[in-house]
Amino acid sequence: MTSEPQKIRWGILGPGTIAKAFAGGVAHSRTGTLVAIGARNPGKSGLAENFPGARILDGYEALLADPDVDAIYISTPHPSHAEWAIRAAEAGKHVLCEKPMGLTAFEADAMIHAARKAGTFLGEAFMYRLHPQTTKLVELVRSGAIGEVRMVKSSFGFAMPGFMPEHRLYANDLAGGGILDVGGYPVSMARLIAGAALGKPFAEPDKVAGAAHLGQSGVDEWASALLHFPGGIVAELSCGISLAQDNVLRILGTRGRIEVADFWFASGREGGTGEIRIIRPGAEEVIEVREGRWLYAFEVDAAGEAILAGKQEFAWPGMGWADSLGNLRVLDKWRAAIGLEYEIEKPEKRVNTISGRRLRSGGTTIRKREIPGLPRPASCLALGFEDFRTFSSGMILLDAYFEAGGNVFDTAFIYGSGYTETLLGQWLKNRGVREHSVVIGKGAHTPLCYPDVIGKQLTQSLDRLQTDHVDVYFMHRDDPDVPVDEFVDAMDREVRAGRIRGPVGGSNWTRERMDEAIAYAERTGKQKPGALSNNFSLAEMLVPIWPGCVTSSSDDWKAWLTARQMPNFAWSSQGRGFFTGRAGRDQRDNEELVRVWYSEKNFGRRDRAIELANRLGKSPIHIALAYVLAQPFPSVPLIGPRTLDELEDSLQALDIALSPDDIAWLDGGSDQHRRTG
């Protein structure tokens, strides 16, 4: 007697129109069964008829708490995808999320981070990618059926009856418009075809341009994008919710073209015959793809097979994590090109964390320490964040760092042309944590490195930061041609005015200038420099990364820092990739790494970091960060993670306690000491 094969018990979160199509796919799948629906309005008419046999639960939380549900299909409006996918992962549920996975690649990254930590499956529901017709298209391109691919043209556009402000497609707060709703289809197909032409699972464009019409609710009603891929492949894409388009996929090659109408429906929602037309000079061939299975059953089974096999993402040609992230990065650039930021993404509406909860304080993962001159304890790691250009993208990392116990934020007048300060100011106000935070300000960068610039730039910085003071202030560069007393006087004026309420000092200043500045301040009763922000790392910077940079990693510097007990907020504290697989004695493709860090002395340090990391079950980059933290003077590394995974990885260094002997061995390789764990 054979037992019935195990089936994935599905629950649907958000029983809308697309959820009914998915339910049909589950009913016609091999691997799944629909057992429950989570509804905000469980008494709504039609639920029992549209989802026969499923238990109707009161609310989304009830669905996540249901022990008889293995996997959740999320079909809520776009803005809540991230929140409920993260909560589902935390509840131990597998997730198939309707496209787009998140509003941005940053949101999708946070969702992937949650699934990775929970060990659960997460997939993006581009149903067409799992259909045999898509595989056949890839085979034709790879086989050279139309020669070398030069261009892809595709659209997905339809016309609503008219402007309907109450409809989700026109609602700004629901992230309406065409790009996020249907634009992902032609983008994902273009990336798939370009990848097939280049011998890869998918390809990423190196250029993205976009244009659109933004309607009266501020969403894109019709839009076009132009993508350029390595190898010269160009994609012309369009979408719309207020403009019907021909919706034909065209793949143009040197020996002909391929055309497919409505490729995302393949052979039909409930099965049928799809047609792929190959058009060559003087000839046309039609390849029929007959498929009796329901369209949405393919994604149900692909997800089910992955879950049953213990996999966390779709197998190709499904949208794996890297594929979904790449697709959203293109949509992010498309939106940026047309200036589309939804109201729901702005600080006024983003009052909760990405998981939909209020920001939590009191985290202890990142320990705190006293820094002379600061009125409150400062976290042992400081956060730099130059890479974010919207509040909704930057808040994810800022929230996670703060909840882990971090409270030192590194900004500068020139970072992001001022946007880094603006973003931090929005976040501090929005989250109400200014009085718990240590804000680093920097100004007077070359070529505007003059005493009178300090106050002028600080005024602008404070306005951006929405505060009346910074807690630490560094001159961003030094100008040795200007008497040091003029700089000390300028910073002292800001201290006396209350606009700097902690240590002042220099970023990229020499010992000689610091000594001179300290001596002048002591003679005249001015605020003396009490902190530095110079490069410091286990690997010594051989030449400046950028003009005017100063490293403090030499023996002379370490002795000076220790003797003065001078706090150093160390930038590039992990050697900018020197302690990762990007570097190696035989790897010389990265010009910056070779120029700045490659020396036999540094490689000896790297070798010892690798050896110690292997003994401790860590990575060499963790050892490099622990080295900076364990110095005999106040040493605060600046870290610049771009993702939650990178932040969490950095935090692994915090449970490594290096002794003075460990430090000496890592630095110089003394045979008298070997760290054994």
XYZ file of C-alpha atoms in Angstrom:
677
model
C 0.000 0.000 0.000
C 1.470 3.351 -1.008
C 0.945 6.460 1.074
C -0.323 9.696 -0.357
C 2.526 12.101 -1.323
C 3.037 14.947 1.105
C 1.286 18.139 0.080
C 2.004 21.731 1.028
C -0.895 23.227 2.976
C -1.420 26.720 1.587
C -3.010 29.729 3.188
C -3.889 32.880 1.253
C -3.249 36.254 2.866
C -5.422 38.841 1.128
C -8.301 37.198 -0.803
C -8.527 39.481 -3.849
C -8.890 38.842 -7.570
C -5.397 37.457 -8.171
C -5.832 35.215 -5.123
C -8.750 33.482 -6.875
C -6.486 32.681 -9.833
C -3.861 31.321 -7.448
C -6.479 29.219 -5.662
C -7.348 27.679 -9.018
C -3.685 26.915 -9.525
C -3.504 25.186 -6.137
C -6.583 23.123 -6.963
C -4.925 21.899 -10.167
C -1.458 21.384 -8.702
C 0.317 18.159 -7.780
C 1.934 19.443 -4.593
C -0.510 21.799 -2.882
C -3.844 22.056 -1.163
C -5.619 25.217 -0.043
C -6.622 25.029 3.618
C -7.198 28.579 4.874
C -7.787 32.212 3.998
C -6.729 35.152 6.144
C -9.158 38.037 5.620
C -9.481 41.453 7.229
C -13.225 41.153 6.635
C -14.021 37.450 7.065
C -17.734 38.100 6.686
C -17.372 39.496 3.186
C -19.751 37.890 0.745
C -18.337 35.485 -1.809
C -15.305 34.252 0.138
C -16.653 30.754 0.698
C -17.706 30.480 -2.973
C -14.426 31.846 -4.364
C -12.252 29.702 -2.098
C -14.176 26.451 -1.655
C -13.054 24.196 1.143
C -10.797 26.769 2.796
C -11.306 27.903 6.368
C -11.952 31.645 6.562
C -9.849 33.136 9.365
C -10.333 36.506 11.019
C -7.238 38.545 10.169
C -3.767 37.975 8.809
C -2.258 37.238 12.226
C -4.637 34.306 12.636
C -3.397 32.836 9.379
C 0.245 33.130 10.444
C -0.562 31.512 13.789
C -2.433 28.572 12.241
C -0.411 25.374 12.841
C -2.132 23.636 9.930
C -0.732 26.101 7.369
C 2.724 25.437 5.868
C 2.993 28.204 3.303
C 1.463 31.614 2.728
C 0.556 33.194 -0.582
C 0.616 36.993 -0.159
C -1.691 38.910 -2.495
C -2.270 42.104 -0.546
C -1.641 45.530 -2.166
C 2.023 46.211 -2.903
C 2.958 48.310 0.154
C 2.254 45.499 2.639
C 4.164 42.721 0.866
C 7.348 43.265 2.845
C 5.663 43.503 6.242
C 3.685 40.291 5.927
C 6.428 38.311 4.215
C 8.772 39.163 7.079
C 6.152 38.333 9.699
C 5.370 35.067 7.942
C 9.043 34.081 7.923
C 9.278 34.935 11.618
C 6.287 32.639 12.166
C 8.097 29.842 10.347
C 5.884 29.965 7.247
C 7.076 29.617 3.684
C 6.055 32.491 1.409
C 5.097 32.955 -2.203
C 4.634 36.700 -2.695
C 2.832 38.346 -5.559
C 4.962 40.627 -7.665
C 6.535 42.978 -6.999
C 8.190 41.217 -4.081
C 8.673 44.616 -2.426
C 8.255 48.229 -3.441
C 12.023 48.421 -3.907
C 15.048 46.150 -4.030
C 15.817 47.354 -0.486
C 12.496 45.981 0.752
C 12.998 42.716 -1.102
C 16.453 42.399 0.435
C 14.917 42.745 3.915
C 12.374 40.043 3.040
C 15.113 37.724 1.799
C 17.126 38.424 4.941
C 14.167 37.354 7.092
C 13.628 34.160 5.081
C 17.316 33.295 5.165
C 17.405 33.662 8.955
C 14.204 31.649 9.405
C 15.225 28.906 6.975
C 11.986 29.341 5.034
C 11.170 29.524 1.333
C 10.522 32.897 -0.307
C 9.573 33.295 -3.929
C 8.210 36.007 -6.218
C 5.106 34.971 -8.165
C 5.977 35.648 -11.799
C 3.892 32.712 -12.982
C 5.005 32.845 -16.638
C 8.618 32.081 -15.676
C 7.683 28.517 -14.635
C 5.718 27.685 -17.794
C 7.286 25.390 -20.464
C 6.785 28.098 -23.105
C 9.341 30.286 -21.334
C 11.866 27.459 -21.271
C 11.280 26.899 -24.982
C 11.964 30.585 -25.689
C 15.262 30.381 -23.865
C 16.211 27.236 -25.794
C 15.505 28.951 -29.118
C 17.652 31.965 -28.199
C 20.508 29.800 -26.951
C 20.407 27.625 -30.062
C 20.883 30.645 -32.327
C 17.479 30.282 -33.986
C 17.554 33.992 -34.900
C 21.314 34.498 -34.820
C 22.791 36.871 -32.282
C 20.248 38.765 -30.215
C 20.481 42.523 -30.678
C 17.215 43.893 -29.259
C 14.204 42.964 -27.157
C 10.899 44.823 -27.398
C 8.053 44.149 -25.028
C 5.025 45.779 -23.443
C 2.318 45.079 -20.917
C -0.298 47.790 -21.036
C -4.056 48.011 -20.722
C -6.633 50.767 -20.437
C -8.800 51.119 -17.354
C -12.299 52.538 -18.042
C -11.145 55.920 -16.773
C -9.510 57.584 -13.832
C -10.755 55.779 -10.730
C -9.180 57.373 -7.633
C -10.557 54.645 -5.352
C -8.990 51.821 -7.409
C -5.648 50.408 -6.241
C -4.106 50.989 -9.671
C -4.583 54.755 -9.290
C -4.081 54.981 -5.525
C -0.784 56.608 -4.611
C -0.821 55.191 -1.084
C -1.206 51.697 -2.558
C 1.760 52.199 -4.940
C -0.445 52.198 -8.009
C 0.579 52.754 -11.597
C 2.000 50.523 -14.263
C 5.669 50.077 -13.424
C 5.207 48.091 -10.231
C 2.016 46.358 -11.310
C 2.894 45.164 -14.816
C 6.249 46.740 -15.735
C 8.097 43.941 -13.982
C 6.943 41.458 -16.636
C 8.701 42.963 -19.672
C 11.722 43.827 -17.506
C 12.038 40.279 -16.197
C 11.645 38.827 -19.676
C 14.225 41.192 -21.175
C 16.710 40.234 -18.441
C 15.960 36.551 -19.052
C 16.455 36.793 -22.828
C 19.605 38.908 -22.511
C 20.930 36.309 -20.090
C 20.144 33.479 -22.517
C 21.979 35.343 -25.281
C 24.983 35.848 -23.001
C 25.032 32.292 -21.671
C 23.705 33.211 -18.223
C 20.475 32.507 -16.293
C 19.669 36.221 -16.552
C 21.531 39.458 -17.205
C 21.589 42.876 -15.576
C 21.518 46.069 -17.643
C 24.397 48.488 -17.256
C 22.199 51.437 -18.261
C 18.552 52.200 -17.514
C 16.629 55.215 -18.832
C 12.951 55.902 -18.347
C 10.086 58.226 -19.180
C 6.451 58.296 -18.098
C 3.261 60.254 -17.749
C 2.321 60.791 -14.117
C -1.407 61.269 -13.776
C -3.451 63.359 -11.361
C -2.899 60.930 -8.459
C 0.842 61.001 -9.080
C 1.227 57.430 -10.338
C 2.587 56.392 -13.727
C -0.302 55.838 -16.107
C 1.928 54.901 -19.037
C 5.689 54.565 -19.098
C 8.630 53.406 -21.195
C 12.140 52.261 -20.360
C 15.292 51.707 -22.362
C 17.766 49.127 -21.075
C 21.288 48.493 -22.333
C 22.970 45.191 -21.517
C 26.616 44.135 -21.794
C 27.314 42.910 -25.300
C 25.234 45.659 -26.868
C 21.769 44.162 -26.349
C 19.102 46.862 -26.047
C 15.605 46.439 -24.646
C 12.693 48.788 -25.377
C 9.968 48.239 -22.786
C 6.665 49.872 -21.943
C 3.719 49.427 -19.627
C 0.546 51.233 -18.640
C -2.765 51.146 -16.839
C -4.427 53.851 -18.950
C -3.125 52.897 -22.373
C -3.786 49.667 -24.239
C -0.661 48.351 -25.963
C 0.020 45.486 -28.378
C 1.655 43.383 -25.616
C 3.828 41.408 -28.006
C 7.269 40.167 -27.052
C 9.738 40.671 -29.909
C 13.284 39.315 -29.827
C 15.318 40.696 -32.714
C 18.421 38.903 -33.922
C 20.873 39.044 -36.796
C 19.009 36.279 -38.709
C 15.402 36.974 -37.821
C 13.066 37.648 -34.941
C 10.819 35.856 -32.491
C 7.339 37.128 -31.602
C 5.062 35.980 -28.785
C 1.734 37.623 -27.955
C 0.858 38.075 -24.273
C 3.802 35.944 -23.158
C 2.880 36.196 -19.456
C -0.312 34.187 -20.097
C 1.688 31.565 -22.047
C -0.795 28.938 -23.279
C -3.655 30.377 -21.237
C -4.825 30.620 -17.652
C -6.469 27.185 -17.790
C -4.176 25.556 -20.315
C -4.214 25.555 -24.086
C -1.823 26.181 -26.944
C 0.751 28.936 -27.014
C 2.435 30.118 -30.196
C 6.020 31.220 -30.727
C 6.537 32.782 -34.148
C 9.997 32.728 -35.721
C 10.142 35.184 -38.588
C 13.100 35.032 -40.961
C 13.564 36.674 -44.366
C 11.062 35.012 -46.667
C 9.858 32.460 -44.119
C 7.765 32.184 -40.966
C 7.667 29.251 -38.572
C 5.144 28.718 -35.793
C 6.113 26.590 -32.819
C 3.147 25.475 -30.783
C 3.468 24.869 -27.054
C 0.517 22.700 -25.992
C -0.051 22.566 -22.255
C -3.136 21.276 -20.474
C -2.136 22.391 -17.000
C -3.399 25.607 -15.443
C -0.971 28.516 -15.641
C -0.855 29.218 -11.918
C -0.347 25.536 -11.085
C 3.212 25.760 -12.373
C 4.272 28.295 -9.732
C 2.413 26.373 -7.026
C 4.287 23.193 -7.900
C 7.639 24.904 -8.357
C 7.287 26.455 -4.908
C 6.013 23.184 -3.448
C 8.871 21.161 -4.902
C 11.397 23.652 -3.536
C 9.817 23.579 -0.071
C 9.648 19.776 0.023
C 13.302 19.628 -1.038
C 14.343 22.039 1.723
C 15.204 24.816 -0.741
C 14.644 28.481 0.113
C 14.178 29.907 -3.365
C 12.909 28.986 -6.806
C 15.050 26.951 -9.137
C 15.658 28.558 -12.545
C 13.788 29.562 -14.653
C 11.741 30.678 -11.658
C 12.719 33.975 -10.074
C 15.409 33.178 -7.521
C 16.487 35.765 -4.972
C 19.245 37.338 -7.068
C 16.867 37.493 -10.032
C 14.112 39.215 -8.024
C 16.594 41.706 -6.578
C 17.969 42.493 -10.021
C 14.497 42.995 -11.434
C 13.543 45.409 -8.670
C 16.785 47.349 -9.056
C 15.760 48.027 -12.652
C 12.285 49.106 -11.537
C 13.921 51.325 -8.883
C 15.998 53.026 -11.577
C 13.000 53.347 -13.861
C 11.023 55.050 -11.090
C 13.975 57.265 -10.164
C 14.283 58.371 -13.788
C 10.673 59.598 -13.805
C 10.753 61.015 -10.278
C 8.156 58.622 -8.871
C 8.291 58.274 -5.098
C 4.982 57.209 -3.608
C 3.509 59.103 -0.679
C 3.548 55.846 1.268
C 7.355 55.812 1.002
C 7.869 59.246 2.548
C 8.763 59.840 6.213
C 5.290 61.035 7.192
C 3.813 57.641 6.298
C 6.790 55.460 7.242
C 6.360 55.585 10.997
C 7.013 51.874 11.561
C 9.863 49.533 10.748
C 9.794 47.379 7.626
C 8.061 44.639 9.645
C 5.223 47.026 10.525
C 6.244 47.443 14.175
C 7.344 50.471 16.145
C 11.087 50.944 16.542
C 12.458 49.099 19.572
C 15.173 50.523 21.828
C 17.432 48.881 24.385
C 19.283 46.508 22.055
C 22.547 45.135 23.442
C 24.117 43.296 20.506
C 26.260 46.365 19.790
C 27.791 47.243 23.141
C 28.348 50.833 24.223
C 31.367 52.606 25.716
C 32.230 55.971 27.185
C 34.019 58.423 24.898
C 35.652 61.437 26.581
C 33.590 64.555 25.945
C 30.375 62.778 24.957
C 27.367 63.199 27.259
C 26.040 59.683 26.578
C 27.560 56.258 25.941
C 28.410 55.603 22.318
C 28.058 52.316 20.483
C 31.325 50.576 19.687
C 30.459 50.604 15.976
C 29.490 53.742 14.058
C 27.243 53.562 11.002
C 28.000 55.244 7.698
C 25.276 55.166 5.026
C 26.101 57.070 1.854
C 24.361 54.678 -0.568
C 20.700 55.425 0.115
C 18.718 58.034 -1.792
C 15.235 57.707 -0.330
C 13.898 57.557 3.202
C 12.179 54.216 2.640
C 15.423 52.603 1.467
C 17.666 54.020 4.187
C 15.337 53.509 7.154
C 15.583 49.711 6.897
C 19.278 49.709 7.766
C 19.035 52.588 10.243
C 16.254 50.820 12.138
C 18.125 47.521 12.272
C 21.355 49.152 13.465
C 19.530 51.085 16.197
C 17.549 48.060 17.348
C 20.830 46.153 17.680
C 22.117 48.856 20.035
C 23.886 51.191 17.608
C 23.590 54.925 18.165
C 26.589 56.590 16.441
C 25.828 57.962 12.979
C 28.568 59.209 10.648
C 27.579 61.985 8.259
C 29.332 64.744 6.354
C 28.381 67.922 4.560
C 29.439 66.509 1.169
C 28.020 62.981 1.410
C 25.396 62.454 -1.254
C 25.427 66.180 -1.952
C 23.774 66.610 1.439
C 21.218 63.827 1.199
C 22.882 61.624 3.827
C 22.349 64.375 6.398
C 18.793 64.945 5.182
C 17.952 61.253 5.449
C 19.387 60.997 8.962
C 17.510 64.114 10.042
C 14.244 62.697 8.740
C 14.879 59.392 10.491
C 15.870 60.942 13.845
C 12.739 63.085 13.869
C 10.440 60.368 12.589
C 11.673 57.819 15.130
C 12.040 60.323 17.998
C 15.536 59.154 18.951
C 17.687 62.276 18.580
C 18.447 62.428 22.316
C 19.576 58.793 22.278
C 21.902 59.276 19.311
C 25.451 60.461 18.699
C 25.601 62.422 15.451
C 28.956 62.978 13.777
C 29.205 66.012 11.511
C 32.029 66.792 9.110
C 32.744 69.874 7.021
C 35.414 71.972 5.328
C 36.386 69.357 2.755
C 38.896 70.232 0.055
C 38.758 72.520 -1.885
C 36.626 74.511 0.589
C 38.962 73.881 3.489
C 38.907 77.307 5.156
C 38.063 78.418 8.702
C 35.097 80.560 7.654
C 33.501 77.615 5.838
C 33.075 75.619 9.055
C 30.249 77.719 10.484
C 28.526 78.256 7.138
C 28.431 74.560 6.304
C 27.454 73.602 9.838
C 24.402 75.855 9.545
C 23.290 73.943 6.461
C 24.110 70.593 8.046
C 22.027 71.334 11.141
C 19.124 72.399 8.967
C 19.303 69.123 7.041
C 19.684 67.125 10.255
C 16.703 68.926 11.841
C 18.657 69.483 15.045
C 20.427 72.361 16.762
C 23.738 70.575 17.392
C 26.042 67.737 16.416
C 27.683 65.569 19.062
C 31.067 65.167 17.370
C 32.573 67.447 14.737
C 35.489 66.766 12.408
C 37.093 68.969 9.838
C 36.907 66.660 6.852
C 40.335 67.611 5.541
C 43.239 69.836 6.578
C 44.969 72.683 4.764
C 48.523 72.963 6.110
C 48.849 76.383 4.463
C 46.287 77.784 6.919
C 47.573 78.407 10.475
C 46.108 75.708 12.692
C 44.972 78.276 15.276
C 42.435 79.672 12.791
C 40.787 76.266 12.494
C 40.797 75.772 16.272
C 39.241 79.216 16.743
C 36.508 78.451 14.198
C 35.551 75.170 15.863
C 35.739 76.722 19.323
C 33.198 79.374 18.283
C 30.724 76.633 17.352
C 31.317 74.847 20.662
C 30.648 78.059 22.602
C 27.517 78.645 20.532
C 26.275 75.199 21.528
C 26.172 73.900 17.970
C 28.870 71.313 18.764
C 28.343 69.556 22.098
C 31.159 67.058 22.200
C 34.638 66.383 20.830
C 36.036 68.279 17.871
C 38.955 67.231 15.760
C 40.154 66.324 12.311
C 39.445 63.684 9.740
C 42.611 62.967 7.751
C 44.836 65.110 9.948
C 48.481 64.383 10.699
C 49.923 63.910 14.192
C 51.974 67.049 13.801
C 48.960 69.242 13.050
C 46.944 67.625 15.843
C 49.764 68.236 18.337
C 50.052 71.834 17.195
C 46.280 72.375 17.451
C 46.107 70.823 20.918
C 49.014 72.934 22.158
C 47.451 76.141 20.826
C 44.084 75.341 22.429
C 45.686 74.573 25.774
C 47.621 77.878 25.709
C 44.563 79.949 24.869
C 41.791 78.140 26.745
C 40.012 77.090 23.562
C 38.254 73.770 22.955
C 41.110 71.446 22.113
C 40.847 68.710 19.503
C 39.818 65.541 21.283
C 39.105 63.023 18.503
C 40.282 61.865 15.094
C 38.674 60.165 12.139
C 41.582 58.696 10.214
C 41.908 55.435 8.367
C 42.835 52.587 10.700
C 42.887 48.897 9.851
C 44.789 45.667 10.311
C 45.991 46.311 6.750
C 48.017 49.505 6.481
C 46.990 51.901 3.723
C 50.070 52.254 1.497
C 48.933 55.247 -0.534
C 45.875 57.476 -0.068
C 42.653 55.992 -1.419
C 41.532 59.543 -2.180
C 43.590 62.751 -2.226
C 44.250 64.140 1.222
C 43.557 60.894 3.109
C 45.663 59.966 6.139
C 46.159 56.514 7.654
C 46.876 55.927 11.330
C 47.829 52.246 11.091
C 51.617 52.611 11.398
C 53.512 51.777 14.589
C 54.283 55.462 15.212
C 50.618 56.357 14.912
C 49.493 53.561 17.216
C 51.988 54.671 19.852
C 50.746 58.278 19.572
C 47.074 57.296 19.779
C 47.766 55.114 22.797
C 49.861 57.712 24.616
C 47.223 60.412 24.136
C 44.271 58.010 24.507
C 42.909 59.757 21.464
C 39.555 58.390 20.195
C 39.761 57.459 16.531
C 36.622 56.899 14.465
C 38.262 54.626 11.912
C 37.096 54.674 8.319
C 37.797 51.756 5.938
C 38.335 49.749 9.090
C 38.051 46.427 7.235
C 40.420 47.301 4.402
C 37.734 47.879 1.747
C 37.602 44.202 0.784
C 41.252 43.276 1.381
C 40.176 40.618 3.910
C 37.577 39.057 1.588
C 37.880 36.816 -1.445
C 38.203 39.899 -3.636
C 41.902 40.105 -2.741
C 44.786 37.664 -3.122
C 48.422 37.608 -4.138
C 47.451 36.411 -7.625
C 44.321 38.567 -7.938
C 45.181 41.886 -9.494
C 41.983 42.858 -11.290
C 40.872 45.389 -8.662
C 43.009 48.487 -9.203
C 42.181 50.093 -5.860
C 42.975 47.018 -3.805
C 46.297 46.512 -5.586
C 47.328 50.151 -5.363
C 46.270 50.830 -1.789
C 46.705 47.578 0.135
C 48.953 45.108 -1.711
C 52.218 44.548 0.146
C 53.824 41.453 1.559
C 53.493 42.867 5.061
C 49.743 43.308 4.584
C 49.380 39.862 3.040
C 51.152 38.408 6.072
C 48.528 40.070 8.276
C 45.812 38.756 6.000
C 47.252 35.223 6.206
C 47.214 35.358 9.990
C 43.669 36.734 9.991
C 42.615 33.793 7.816
C 44.379 31.351 10.134
C 42.731 32.781 13.242
C 39.334 32.993 11.543
C 39.515 29.302 10.658
C 40.269 28.452 14.285
C 37.392 30.537 15.619
C 34.832 29.602 12.980
C 34.704 33.177 11.719
C 35.667 35.034 8.558
C 38.901 37.019 8.100
C 36.887 40.239 7.852
C 35.502 39.562 11.341
C 39.059 39.286 12.653
C 39.976 42.558 10.922
C 37.067 44.362 12.601
C 37.787 42.788 15.998
C 41.397 44.002 15.655
C 40.250 47.616 15.336
C 37.883 47.245 18.285
C 40.574 45.777 20.577
C 43.091 48.625 20.370
C 44.551 50.069 23.608
C 42.974 53.467 22.836
C 39.315 54.381 22.150
C 38.769 52.965 18.672
C 35.366 53.185 16.998
C 35.196 51.534 13.553
C 32.944 53.118 10.956
C 31.067 50.409 9.068
C 29.134 50.946 5.852
C 26.858 47.953 5.245
C 24.452 48.255 2.338
C 22.188 45.380 3.342
C 20.881 43.722 6.494
C 22.999 40.658 5.719
C 26.131 42.816 5.619
C 25.191 44.504 8.894
C 24.529 41.195 10.617
C 27.780 39.806 9.261
C 29.746 42.721 10.717
C 28.156 42.140 14.117
C 29.728 38.684 14.244
C 33.016 40.401 15.085
C 31.629 41.620 18.402
C 31.939 38.257 20.145
C 35.652 37.980 19.331
C 37.802 39.090 22.265
C 41.385 39.655 21.168
C 44.139 39.944 23.763
C 47.168 42.250 23.463
C 49.183 39.175 22.442
C 46.626 38.396 19.738
C 46.904 41.950 18.452
C 50.705 41.766 18.384
C 50.642 38.427 16.566
C 48.120 39.577 13.947
C 50.121 42.756 13.409
C 53.638 41.383 13.340
C 53.476 37.621 13.250
C 55.573 36.961 16.332
C 56.403 33.239 16.576
C 56.143 33.496 20.335
C 52.353 33.666 20.242
C 49.786 31.582 18.440
C 46.107 32.178 19.112
C 44.488 28.788 19.696
C 40.880 29.885 20.180
